mmCIF file of C-alpha atoms and ligand atoms in Angstrom:
data_model
loop_
_atom_site.group_PDB
_atom_site.id
_atom_site.type_symbol
_atom_site.label_atom_id
_atom_site.label_comp_id
_atom_site.label_asym_id
_atom_site.label_seq_id
_atom_site.Cartn_x
_atom_site.Cartn_y
_atom_site.Cartn_z
ATOM 1 C CA MET A 1 0.047 0.054 -0.110
ATOM 2 C CA ARG A 2 1.226 3.447 -0.870
ATOM 3 C CA ASN A 3 1.784 6.042 1.918
ATOM 4 C CA PHE A 4 -0.916 8.672 2.360
ATOM 5 C CA ASP A 5 -1.798 11.526 4.678
ATOM 6 C CA TYR A 6 -4.678 10.712 6.894
ATOM 7 C CA TYR A 7 -7.246 13.480 8.001
ATOM 8 C CA LEU A 8 -9.648 12.925 10.908
ATOM 9 C CA PRO A 9 -12.026 15.975 10.683
ATOM 10 C CA SER A 10 -14.878 16.179 13.263
ATOM 11 C CA THR A 11 -17.552 18.252 11.099
ATOM 12 C CA THR A 12 -18.893 17.846 7.769
ATOM 13 C CA SER A 13 -17.473 21.220 6.590
ATOM 14 C CA GLU A 14 -14.032 20.352 7.775
ATOM 15 C CA ALA A 15 -14.188 17.052 5.853
ATOM 16 C CA GLN A 16 -15.445 18.842 2.731
ATOM 17 C CA ASP A 17 -12.607 21.432 3.122
ATOM 18 C CA VAL A 18 -10.022 18.859 2.918
ATOM 19 C CA LEU A 19 -11.759 16.956 -0.026
ATOM 20 C CA LYS A 20 -11.971 20.291 -1.967
ATOM 21 C CA LYS A 21 -8.463 21.446 -1.244
ATOM 22 C CA VAL A 22 -6.325 18.397 -1.389
ATOM 23 C CA LYS A 23 -6.449 17.130 -4.923
ATOM 24 C CA GLY A 24 -7.603 13.535 -5.208
ATOM 25 C CA ALA A 25 -8.247 13.065 -1.639
ATOM 26 C CA ARG A 26 -10.664 10.129 -0.861
ATOM 27 C CA ALA A 27 -13.287 9.954 1.789
ATOM 28 C CA LYS A 28 -13.073 6.802 3.890
ATOM 29 C CA ALA A 29 -16.194 5.650 6.047
ATOM 30 C CA GLY A 30 -16.099 2.184 7.312
ATOM 31 C CA GLY A 31 -13.105 1.475 5.015
ATOM 32 C CA THR A 32 -14.360 -2.193 4.073
ATOM 33 C CA ASP A 33 -14.059 -1.441 0.469
ATOM 34 C CA LEU A 34 -11.468 1.434 0.317
ATOM 35 C CA MET A 35 -8.854 -0.463 2.290
ATOM 36 C CA GLY A 36 -9.067 -3.419 -0.147
ATOM 37 C CA LEU A 37 -8.896 -0.826 -3.214
ATOM 38 C CA LEU A 38 -5.727 0.682 -1.406
ATOM 39 C CA LYS A 39 -3.956 -2.679 -0.845
ATOM 40 C CA ASP A 40 -4.659 -3.846 -4.352
ATOM 41 C CA ARG A 41 -3.401 -0.392 -5.691
ATOM 42 C CA LEU A 42 -6.663 0.048 -7.630
ATOM 43 C CA THR A 43 -6.479 3.552 -6.066
ATOM 44 C CA ALA A 44 -3.615 5.316 -4.691
ATOM 45 C CA PRO A 45 -4.630 8.694 -3.155
ATOM 46 C CA ASP A 46 -2.140 11.038 -1.433
ATOM 47 C CA SER A 47 -4.791 11.797 1.195
ATOM 48 C CA VAL A 48 -7.564 9.878 2.902
ATOM 49 C CA VAL A 49 -10.275 11.808 4.893
ATOM 50 C CA SER A 50 -11.786 9.623 7.531
ATOM 51 C CA LEU A 51 -15.520 10.409 8.381
ATOM 52 C CA ASP A 52 -15.288 8.306 11.552
ATOM 53 C CA ASN A 53 -15.453 11.484 13.938
ATOM 54 C CA VAL A 54 -18.195 13.412 11.731
ATOM 55 C CA GLY A 55 -21.040 12.672 14.057
ATOM 56 C CA GLU A 56 -23.577 14.919 12.155
ATOM 57 C CA LEU A 57 -23.592 12.372 9.196
ATOM 58 C CA THR A 58 -24.804 9.622 11.464
ATOM 59 C CA GLY A 59 -28.396 8.837 12.265
ATOM 60 C CA ILE A 60 -31.861 7.914 11.044
ATOM 61 C CA LYS A 61 -34.793 10.446 11.234
ATOM 62 C CA GLU A 62 -38.334 10.926 9.937
ATOM 63 C CA ARG A 63 -38.265 14.261 8.183
ATOM 64 C CA ASP A 64 -41.063 15.815 5.816
ATOM 65 C CA GLY A 65 -42.640 12.581 5.093
ATOM 66 C CA GLY A 66 -39.446 10.843 4.287
ATOM 67 C CA VAL A 67 -36.844 8.900 6.350
ATOM 68 C CA TRP A 68 -33.290 10.386 6.234
ATOM 69 C CA ILE A 69 -30.425 8.094 6.785
ATOM 70 C CA GLY A 70 -27.014 9.831 7.461
ATOM 71 C CA ALA A 71 -24.320 8.670 5.091
ATOM 72 C CA THR A 72 -22.016 7.175 7.918
ATOM 73 C CA THR A 73 -24.862 5.259 9.546
ATOM 74 C CA THR A 74 -23.720 1.730 9.788
ATOM 75 C CA ILE A 75 -25.659 -1.015 7.790
ATOM 76 C CA ALA A 76 -26.295 -2.786 11.178
ATOM 77 C CA THR A 77 -27.989 0.201 12.582
ATOM 78 C CA VAL A 78 -30.239 0.384 9.292
ATOM 79 C CA ALA A 79 -31.037 -3.358 9.584
ATOM 80 C CA ALA A 80 -32.051 -3.007 13.352
ATOM 81 C CA ASN A 81 -33.911 0.374 13.096
ATOM 82 C CA LYS A 82 -37.617 0.353 13.843
ATOM 83 C CA THR A 83 -38.437 3.369 11.880
ATOM 84 C CA VAL A 84 -36.817 1.695 8.805
ATOM 85 C CA HIS A 85 -38.798 -1.594 9.403
ATOM 86 C CA ARG A 86 -41.957 0.368 9.514
ATOM 87 C CA GLY A 87 -42.624 1.254 5.865
ATOM 88 C CA GLY A 88 -39.081 0.477 4.509
ATOM 89 C CA GLU A 89 -39.149 -3.186 4.711
ATOM 90 C CA ALA A 90 -37.023 -3.647 1.560
ATOM 91 C CA VAL A 91 -34.283 -1.201 2.927
ATOM 92 C CA ALA A 92 -34.138 -3.222 6.262
ATOM 93 C CA GLU A 93 -33.963 -6.463 4.566
ATOM 94 C CA ALA A 94 -31.306 -5.339 2.080
ATOM 95 C CA ALA A 95 -29.230 -4.092 4.962
ATOM 96 C CA ALA A 96 -29.696 -7.348 6.964
ATOM 97 C CA ARG A 97 -28.522 -9.364 3.897
ATOM 98 C CA THR A 98 -25.259 -7.392 3.420
ATOM 99 C CA GLY A 99 -21.886 -8.996 4.168
ATOM 100 C CA THR A 100 -21.144 -10.402 7.619
ATOM 101 C CA PRO A 101 -22.017 -8.960 11.194
ATOM 102 C CA LEU A 102 -18.381 -7.582 11.091
ATOM 103 C CA ILE A 103 -18.938 -5.868 7.821
ATOM 104 C CA ARG A 104 -22.460 -4.549 8.769
ATOM 105 C CA ASN A 105 -20.953 -3.067 12.009
ATOM 106 C CA ARG A 106 -18.361 -1.047 10.075
ATOM 107 C CA ALA A 107 -19.812 -0.565 6.575
ATOM 108 C CA THR A 108 -21.856 2.595 6.073
ATOM 109 C CA VAL A 109 -24.789 3.509 3.823
ATOM 110 C CA GLY A 110 -22.698 6.085 1.979
ATOM 111 C CA GLY A 111 -19.955 3.653 1.360
ATOM 112 C CA ASN A 112 -22.312 0.982 0.396
ATOM 113 C CA LEU A 113 -23.814 3.204 -2.400
ATOM 114 C CA CYS A 114 -20.162 4.257 -3.602
ATOM 115 C CA GLN A 115 -18.361 0.867 -3.362
ATOM 116 C CA ARG A 116 -16.603 -0.268 -6.466
ATOM 117 C CA PRO A 117 -17.474 -3.348 -8.542
ATOM 118 C CA ARG A 118 -16.349 -6.968 -7.434
ATOM 119 C CA CYS A 119 -15.413 -8.158 -10.917
ATOM 120 C CA TRP A 120 -12.366 -10.403 -10.332
ATOM 121 C CA TYR A 121 -10.636 -8.982 -13.465
ATOM 122 C CA PHE A 122 -11.031 -5.360 -12.301
ATOM 123 C CA ARG A 123 -9.927 -6.281 -8.717
ATOM 124 C CA HIS A 124 -6.887 -8.237 -9.931
ATOM 125 C CA PRO A 125 -3.772 -6.165 -10.352
ATOM 126 C CA ASP A 126 -2.545 -8.304 -13.268
ATOM 127 C CA TYR A 127 -5.517 -7.643 -15.470
ATOM 128 C CA PRO A 128 -5.316 -4.208 -17.274
ATOM 129 C CA CYS A 129 -9.040 -4.456 -17.988
ATOM 130 C CA SER A 130 -11.092 -1.589 -19.769
ATOM 131 C CA LYS A 131 -12.348 -0.406 -16.464
ATOM 132 C CA LYS A 132 -8.828 0.349 -15.441
ATOM 133 C CA GLY A 133 -8.020 2.042 -18.801
ATOM 134 C CA GLY A 134 -7.066 -0.985 -20.688
ATOM 135 C CA GLU A 135 -8.518 -2.278 -23.966
ATOM 136 C CA THR A 136 -10.139 -5.497 -23.017
ATOM 137 C CA CYS A 137 -13.039 -6.629 -20.920
ATOM 138 C CA TYR A 138 -11.599 -10.041 -19.880
ATOM 139 C CA ALA A 139 -14.935 -11.232 -18.665
ATOM 140 C CA GLN A 140 -16.363 -10.959 -22.285
ATOM 141 C CA GLU A 141 -14.613 -14.174 -23.265
ATOM 142 C CA GLY A 142 -13.257 -15.224 -20.040
ATOM 143 C CA GLU A 143 -14.783 -16.439 -16.615
ATOM 144 C CA ASN A 144 -18.101 -14.641 -16.697
ATOM 145 C CA LYS A 145 -20.347 -16.877 -14.536
ATOM 146 C CA TYR A 146 -20.915 -13.948 -12.150
ATOM 147 C CA HIS A 147 -21.177 -11.164 -14.624
ATOM 148 C CA ALA A 148 -23.749 -8.966 -16.319
ATOM 149 C CA ILE A 149 -26.751 -10.189 -18.270
ATOM 150 C CA PHE A 150 -27.781 -6.732 -19.379
ATOM 151 C CA ASP A 151 -25.789 -3.635 -20.703
ATOM 152 C CA ASN A 152 -22.781 -6.006 -21.185
ATOM 153 C CA VAL A 153 -21.136 -4.978 -24.364
ATOM 154 C CA THR A 154 -18.065 -2.949 -23.296
ATOM 155 C CA CYS A 155 -17.781 -3.925 -19.730
ATOM 156 C CA ASN A 156 -19.448 -6.826 -17.822
ATOM 157 C CA ILE A 157 -19.299 -5.550 -14.321
ATOM 158 C CA ILE A 158 -22.280 -5.949 -11.987
ATOM 159 C CA HIS A 159 -23.541 -3.438 -9.556
ATOM 160 C CA PRO A 160 -22.483 -4.634 -6.034
ATOM 161 C CA SER A 161 -24.684 -2.503 -3.508
ATOM 162 C CA ASN A 162 -27.718 -4.275 -1.738
ATOM 163 C CA LEU A 163 -29.083 -1.010 -0.609
ATOM 164 C CA ALA A 164 -29.170 0.587 -4.095
ATOM 165 C CA PRO A 165 -32.228 -1.338 -5.412
ATOM 166 C CA ALA A 166 -34.070 -1.176 -2.045
ATOM 167 C CA LEU A 167 -33.553 2.691 -1.793
ATOM 168 C CA TRP A 168 -34.608 2.991 -5.416
ATOM 169 C CA ALA A 169 -37.924 1.060 -4.811
ATOM 170 C CA HIS A 170 -38.592 3.742 -2.191
ATOM 171 C CA ASP A 171 -37.759 6.585 -4.573
ATOM 172 C CA ALA A 172 -34.637 7.794 -2.510
ATOM 173 C CA LYS A 173 -32.798 10.959 -3.009
ATOM 174 C CA ILE A 174 -29.066 11.107 -2.358
ATOM 175 C CA HIS A 175 -27.780 14.306 -0.679
ATOM 176 C CA VAL A 176 -24.504 15.500 -1.727
ATOM 177 C CA LEU A 177 -22.223 18.280 -0.496
ATOM 178 C CA GLY A 178 -20.205 19.519 -3.598
ATOM 179 C CA ALA A 179 -16.677 20.855 -3.843
ATOM 180 C CA ASN A 180 -18.257 24.347 -4.505
ATOM 181 C CA GLY A 181 -19.793 24.107 -0.865
ATOM 182 C CA LYS A 182 -23.340 23.700 -2.287
ATOM 183 C CA THR A 183 -25.593 20.840 -1.489
ATOM 184 C CA ARG A 184 -27.569 19.120 -4.191
ATOM 185 C CA ASP A 185 -30.125 16.233 -4.203
ATOM 186 C CA ILE A 186 -29.662 13.521 -6.834
ATOM 187 C CA GLY A 187 -32.581 11.238 -7.491
ATOM 188 C CA ILE A 188 -31.352 7.648 -7.095
ATOM 189 C CA ASP A 189 -32.351 6.884 -10.746
ATOM 190 C CA GLU A 190 -29.921 9.593 -11.864
ATOM 191 C CA PHE A 191 -26.942 8.618 -9.577
ATOM 192 C CA TRP A 192 -25.507 5.663 -11.689
ATOM 193 C CA VAL A 193 -23.187 5.999 -14.778
ATOM 194 C CA LEU A 194 -22.858 3.134 -17.386
ATOM 195 C CA PRO A 195 -19.344 2.072 -18.638
ATOM 196 C CA GLU A 196 -20.401 3.491 -22.020
ATOM 197 C CA GLU A 197 -20.945 6.952 -20.401
ATOM 198 C CA ASP A 198 -17.705 6.972 -18.309
ATOM 199 C CA MET A 199 -15.518 3.791 -17.711
ATOM 200 C CA SER A 200 -13.665 5.444 -14.874
ATOM 201 C CA LYS A 201 -16.601 5.601 -12.324
ATOM 202 C CA GLU A 202 -19.958 4.108 -11.370
ATOM 203 C CA THR A 203 -21.632 7.106 -10.051
ATOM 204 C CA VAL A 204 -22.189 10.826 -11.175
ATOM 205 C CA LEU A 205 -20.233 12.049 -8.046
ATOM 206 C CA GLU A 206 -17.292 14.374 -8.873
ATOM 207 C CA ASP A 207 -13.988 14.874 -7.152
ATOM 208 C CA GLY A 208 -14.539 16.569 -3.909
ATOM 209 C CA ASP A 209 -18.369 15.397 -3.565
ATOM 210 C CA LEU A 210 -19.247 14.183 -0.178
ATOM 211 C CA VAL A 211 -22.518 12.129 0.189
ATOM 212 C CA THR A 212 -24.252 13.406 3.270
ATOM 213 C CA GLY A 213 -27.259 11.091 3.408
ATOM 214 C CA VAL A 214 -30.142 9.601 1.690
ATOM 215 C CA THR A 215 -33.952 10.281 2.087
ATOM 216 C CA TYR A 216 -36.424 7.530 1.090
ATOM 217 C CA THR A 217 -40.174 7.536 0.934
ATOM 218 C CA PRO A 218 -41.636 5.040 3.326
ATOM 219 C CA GLY A 219 -44.721 3.111 2.334
ATOM 220 C CA GLY A 220 -48.220 3.787 3.687
ATOM 221 C CA ARG A 221 -50.885 1.694 5.212
ATOM 222 C CA SER A 222 -51.881 -0.227 1.875
ATOM 223 C CA SER A 223 -48.139 -0.412 0.821
ATOM 224 C CA GLY A 224 -45.515 -3.120 1.185
ATOM 225 C CA SER A 225 -41.955 -3.561 0.048
ATOM 226 C CA ALA A 226 -39.503 -6.430 -0.249
ATOM 227 C CA TYR A 227 -35.936 -7.124 -1.042
ATOM 228 C CA VAL A 228 -35.015 -10.688 -2.206
ATOM 229 C CA GLU A 229 -31.487 -11.988 -3.242
ATOM 230 C CA VAL A 230 -30.021 -15.266 -4.310
ATOM 231 C CA ARG A 231 -26.497 -16.047 -3.544
ATOM 232 C CA GLU A 232 -24.278 -19.057 -4.050
ATOM 233 C CA LYS A 233 -22.683 -19.047 -0.433
ATOM 234 C CA GLN A 234 -25.329 -18.737 2.327
ATOM 235 C CA SER A 235 -23.185 -17.526 5.220
ATOM 236 C CA TYR A 236 -22.277 -14.358 3.368
ATOM 237 C CA ASP A 237 -21.741 -13.451 -0.327
ATOM 238 C CA TRP A 238 -22.794 -10.752 -2.837
ATOM 239 C CA ALA A 239 -25.930 -11.512 -4.669
ATOM 240 C CA LEU A 240 -26.168 -13.489 -7.895
ATOM 241 C CA THR A 241 -29.501 -11.840 -8.479
ATOM 242 C CA ASN A 242 -31.405 -9.358 -6.380
ATOM 243 C CA ALA A 243 -34.515 -7.272 -6.667
ATOM 244 C CA ALA A 244 -36.514 -4.872 -4.592
ATOM 245 C CA ALA A 245 -40.199 -3.880 -5.104
ATOM 246 C CA ARG A 246 -42.723 -1.524 -3.552
ATOM 247 C CA ILE A 247 -46.397 -2.235 -4.126
ATOM 248 C CA ASP A 248 -49.438 0.137 -3.236
ATOM 249 C CA LEU A 249 -52.614 -1.756 -3.410
ATOM 250 C CA SER A 250 -56.145 -0.348 -3.506
ATOM 251 C CA GLY A 251 -58.146 -3.415 -2.569
ATOM 252 C CA SER A 252 -56.481 -6.185 -4.456
ATOM 253 C CA ARG A 253 -55.580 -3.974 -7.276
ATOM 254 C CA VAL A 254 -52.103 -2.636 -7.859
ATOM 255 C CA LYS A 255 -52.228 1.103 -7.696
ATOM 256 C CA ASP A 256 -48.589 1.756 -7.982
ATOM 257 C CA VAL A 257 -45.486 -0.336 -8.165
ATOM 258 C CA ARG A 258 -41.738 0.027 -8.318
ATOM 259 C CA LEU A 259 -39.375 -2.771 -9.346
ATOM 260 C CA VAL A 260 -35.601 -2.566 -9.217
ATOM 261 C CA ILE A 261 -33.377 -5.434 -10.295
ATOM 262 C CA SER A 262 -29.788 -5.417 -9.562
ATOM 263 C CA ALA A 263 -26.469 -7.640 -9.524
ATOM 264 C CA VAL A 264 -27.250 -8.363 -13.169
ATOM 265 C CA ALA A 265 -26.007 -5.085 -14.981
ATOM 266 C CA PRO A 266 -23.234 -2.420 -14.321
ATOM 267 C CA VAL A 267 -26.114 -0.325 -12.576
ATOM 268 C CA PRO A 268 -29.172 -1.104 -10.853
ATOM 269 C CA MET A 269 -32.299 -1.147 -13.178
ATOM 270 C CA ARG A 270 -35.799 -0.022 -12.635
ATOM 271 C CA ARG A 271 -37.960 -2.270 -14.763
ATOM 272 C CA GLU A 272 -40.990 -0.193 -15.873
ATOM 273 C CA ASP A 273 -41.922 -2.808 -18.511
ATOM 274 C CA ALA A 274 -42.487 -5.396 -15.665
ATOM 275 C CA GLU A 275 -44.194 -2.855 -13.623
ATOM 276 C CA ALA A 276 -46.720 -2.316 -16.381
ATOM 277 C CA VAL A 277 -47.711 -6.091 -16.223
ATOM 278 C CA LEU A 278 -49.164 -5.432 -12.625
ATOM 279 C CA LYS A 279 -50.309 -1.811 -12.733
ATOM 280 C CA GLY A 280 -54.035 -1.390 -12.380
ATOM 281 C CA LYS A 281 -54.714 -5.214 -12.266
ATOM 282 C CA ALA A 282 -55.736 -7.504 -9.300
ATOM 283 C CA PHE A 283 -52.442 -8.829 -7.831
ATOM 284 C CA SER A 284 -51.924 -12.559 -8.147
ATOM 285 C CA GLU A 285 -48.765 -14.929 -8.064
ATOM 286 C CA ASP A 286 -49.450 -15.615 -11.605
ATOM 287 C CA LEU A 287 -49.028 -11.849 -12.572
ATOM 288 C CA ALA A 288 -45.889 -11.794 -10.449
ATOM 289 C CA TRP A 289 -44.359 -14.611 -12.562
ATOM 290 C CA LYS A 290 -45.511 -12.798 -15.716
ATOM 291 C CA ALA A 291 -43.719 -9.583 -14.420
ATOM 292 C CA GLY A 292 -40.696 -11.750 -13.841
ATOM 293 C CA GLU A 293 -40.773 -12.955 -17.354
ATOM 294 C CA ALA A 294 -41.079 -9.238 -18.611
ATOM 295 C CA ALA A 295 -38.109 -8.358 -16.519
ATOM 296 C CA VAL A 296 -35.770 -10.871 -18.255
ATOM 297 C CA ALA A 297 -37.152 -10.460 -21.610
ATOM 298 C CA ASP A 298 -34.380 -8.433 -23.172
ATOM 299 C CA ALA A 299 -31.426 -10.151 -21.298
ATOM 300 C CA THR A 300 -28.336 -10.840 -23.231
ATOM 301 C CA PRO A 301 -26.476 -13.487 -21.173
ATOM 302 C CA LEU A 302 -22.830 -14.527 -21.723
ATOM 303 C CA ARG A 303 -21.445 -18.050 -22.118
ATOM 304 C CA ASP A 304 -21.435 -18.976 -18.360
ATOM 305 C CA ASN A 305 -24.209 -16.965 -16.813
ATOM 306 C CA LYS A 306 -27.394 -17.918 -18.690
ATOM 307 C CA TYR A 307 -28.514 -19.450 -15.387
ATOM 308 C CA LYS A 308 -28.860 -15.853 -14.120
ATOM 309 C CA VAL A 309 -31.853 -15.315 -16.497
ATOM 310 C CA ARG A 310 -34.129 -17.919 -14.858
ATOM 311 C CA LEU A 311 -32.792 -17.003 -11.569
ATOM 312 C CA LEU A 312 -33.607 -13.371 -11.909
ATOM 313 C CA LYS A 313 -37.137 -14.189 -13.149
ATOM 314 C CA ALA A 314 -37.734 -16.170 -9.964
ATOM 315 C CA THR A 315 -36.110 -13.437 -7.670
ATOM 316 C CA VAL A 316 -38.436 -10.938 -9.327
ATOM 317 C CA ALA A 317 -41.569 -12.911 -8.898
ATOM 318 C CA HIS A 318 -40.635 -13.773 -5.248
ATOM 319 C CA THR A 319 -39.862 -10.066 -4.526
ATOM 320 C CA LEU A 320 -43.259 -8.970 -5.754
ATOM 321 C CA ILE A 321 -45.175 -11.658 -3.891
ATOM 322 C CA ALA A 322 -43.430 -10.747 -0.657
ATOM 323 C CA ALA A 323 -44.137 -6.970 -1.186
ATOM 324 C CA ALA A 324 -47.782 -7.594 -2.156
ATOM 325 C CA GLN A 325 -48.312 -9.730 0.912
ATOM 326 C CA ARG A 326 -47.016 -6.994 3.174
ATOM 327 C CA ALA A 327 -49.226 -4.504 1.298
ATOM 328 C CA LYS A 328 -52.223 -6.624 2.118
ATOM 329 C CA GLY A 329 -51.490 -6.291 5.863
ATOM 330 C CA GLY A 330 -49.279 -9.358 6.453
ATOM 331 C CA LYS A 331 -46.249 -7.290 7.431
HETATM 332 C C1 LIG B 401 -16.561 -9.957 2.830
HETATM 333 C C2 LIG B 401 -17.535 -8.903 2.308
HETATM 334 C C3 LIG B 401 -18.800 -9.334 1.908
HETATM 335 C C4 LIG B 401 -19.669 -8.171 1.425
HETATM 336 N N1 LIG B 401 -20.863 -8.549 0.916
HETATM 337 C C5 LIG B 401 -21.721 -7.643 0.496
HETATM 338 C C6 LIG B 401 -23.084 -7.787 0.157
HETATM 339 O O1 LIG B 401 -23.571 -8.968 0.319
HETATM 340 N N2 LIG B 401 -23.754 -6.708 -0.312
HETATM 341 C C7 LIG B 401 -23.449 -5.477 -0.517
HETATM 342 O O2 LIG B 401 -24.010 -4.585 -0.672
HETATM 343 N N3 LIG B 401 -22.002 -5.361 -0.015
HETATM 344 C C8 LIG B 401 -21.220 -6.190 0.469
HETATM 345 N N4 LIG B 401 -19.960 -5.938 0.736
HETATM 346 C C9 LIG B 401 -19.471 -4.750 0.520
HETATM 347 C C10 LIG B 401 -19.574 -3.765 1.620
HETATM 348 O O3 LIG B 401 -21.025 -3.624 1.965
HETATM 349 C C11 LIG B 401 -19.089 -2.375 1.350
HETATM 350 O O4 LIG B 401 -17.571 -2.645 1.278
HETATM 351 C C12 LIG B 401 -19.419 -1.314 2.308
HETATM 352 O O5 LIG B 401 -20.754 -1.173 2.357
HETATM 353 C C13 LIG B 401 -18.631 0.005 1.961
HETATM 354 O O6 LIG B 401 -18.826 0.850 2.926
HETATM 355 P P1 LIG B 401 -17.750 1.447 3.897
HETATM 356 O O7 LIG B 401 -18.440 2.467 4.880
HETATM 357 O O8 LIG B 401 -16.930 0.569 4.407
HETATM 358 O O9 LIG B 401 -17.123 2.379 2.662
HETATM 359 P P2 LIG B 401 -15.631 2.732 2.474
HETATM 360 O O10 LIG B 401 -14.741 1.404 2.138
HETATM 361 O O11 LIG B 401 -15.078 3.605 3.436
HETATM 362 O O12 LIG B 401 -15.831 3.478 1.084
HETATM 363 C C14 LIG B 401 -16.201 2.905 -0.046
HETATM 364 C C15 LIG B 401 -16.058 3.882 -1.229
HETATM 365 O O13 LIG B 401 -17.172 4.916 -1.109
HETATM 366 C C16 LIG B 401 -16.476 6.256 -0.940
HETATM 367 N N5 LIG B 401 -17.324 6.938 0.245
HETATM 368 C C17 LIG B 401 -17.496 6.434 1.428
HETATM 369 N N6 LIG B 401 -18.320 7.225 2.017
HETATM 370 C C18 LIG B 401 -18.576 8.253 1.201
HETATM 371 C C19 LIG B 401 -19.251 9.457 1.384
HETATM 372 N N7 LIG B 401 -19.891 9.762 2.433
HETATM 373 N N8 LIG B 401 -19.293 10.349 0.297
HETATM 374 C C20 LIG B 401 -18.441 10.102 -0.765
HETATM 375 N N9 LIG B 401 -17.782 8.848 -0.905
HETATM 376 C C21 LIG B 401 -17.926 7.984 0.011
HETATM 377 C C22 LIG B 401 -15.075 5.865 -0.481
HETATM 378 O O14 LIG B 401 -14.255 7.020 -0.987
HETATM 379 C C23 LIG B 401 -14.743 4.749 -1.442
HETATM 380 O O15 LIG B 401 -14.435 4.843 -2.684
HETATM 381 C C24 LIG B 401 -19.118 -6.909 1.292
HETATM 382 C C25 LIG B 401 -17.768 -6.641 1.647
HETATM 383 C C26 LIG B 401 -17.033 -7.593 2.106
HETATM 384 C C27 LIG B 401 -15.646 -7.233 2.490
#
């Protein structure tokens, strides 16, 4: 690992000041992703700004009809929080399914959204892949069992964050303090960047930007949400496929629905085509499977990951069924 200067500010503005003034400085929250990136020399900043002592970035509060979660709130705190469980079931489930107890106790919400992809070619120092400025996506012809089945032309990474689809199902906004000292809110649907748009990053964040928190919209009385993931190793693992859904019912009719799939493309994907299968109709398990079918209709799997198409269809159906059950009052 290369030497770096370490800053330990105690307020958001002090942290932002360093990020703004010291070129290439990187924020460190729990460090569970950043330390791996530093050790593998995938990033080598001259300065690291720890957010450990910035208390104002931590917490969960109901605010203006939404639920605000501070960027440095740990994933374990989110998973256990009563406010999140009440109306943000998908968010609580996604948090509870992240990593191990050790990871969840250290990893934060902001870091989870900003973590880098896990593609083994990207993470391996010996592969100069396209994501690292090279010319080849080694996964295209190589070992691609865990890679993307959508948007997989130039780079086959899959999006790694559990919280991203769950927060999107709840129409979250991401709060950012920019290098110019101004705050801005970014809709979670506008937060992600495809490799074709910019190979060097996965989010729209610019140098010096600090995520301060997220606010999501909790579901009401006739609403339910769910997060389901399938993974190979049951003790802990990143998802092979995952999905989050929020369903608002009027009687048995689906008044509104959000369906977001992930771990299958470089960015999480809202599937409006699958939502359309449900909207305005009486919810049934049969319809949920039809929505699953719609969600995978345009998949373009690679040589070794065709299994993900069937898996995703089932993941979507199970997620919708769980969300609808909660909306009916079976929370
Ligand atoms: C064994 C293992 C299993 C895992 N399993 C899962 C899993 O199943 N699902 C899943 O979603 N994740 C999983 N993870 C990933 C883990 O959730 C992330 O590493 C973690 O959420 C990152 O959060 P952090 O606070 O540690 O971020 P850090 O490592 O501190 O930072 C990660 C990145 O985000 C940036 N960053 C952090 N905070 C901010 C901020 N406030 N503003 C701007 N940029 C910021 C950092 O600069 C860095 O680039 C796993 C990790 C491990 C090691």
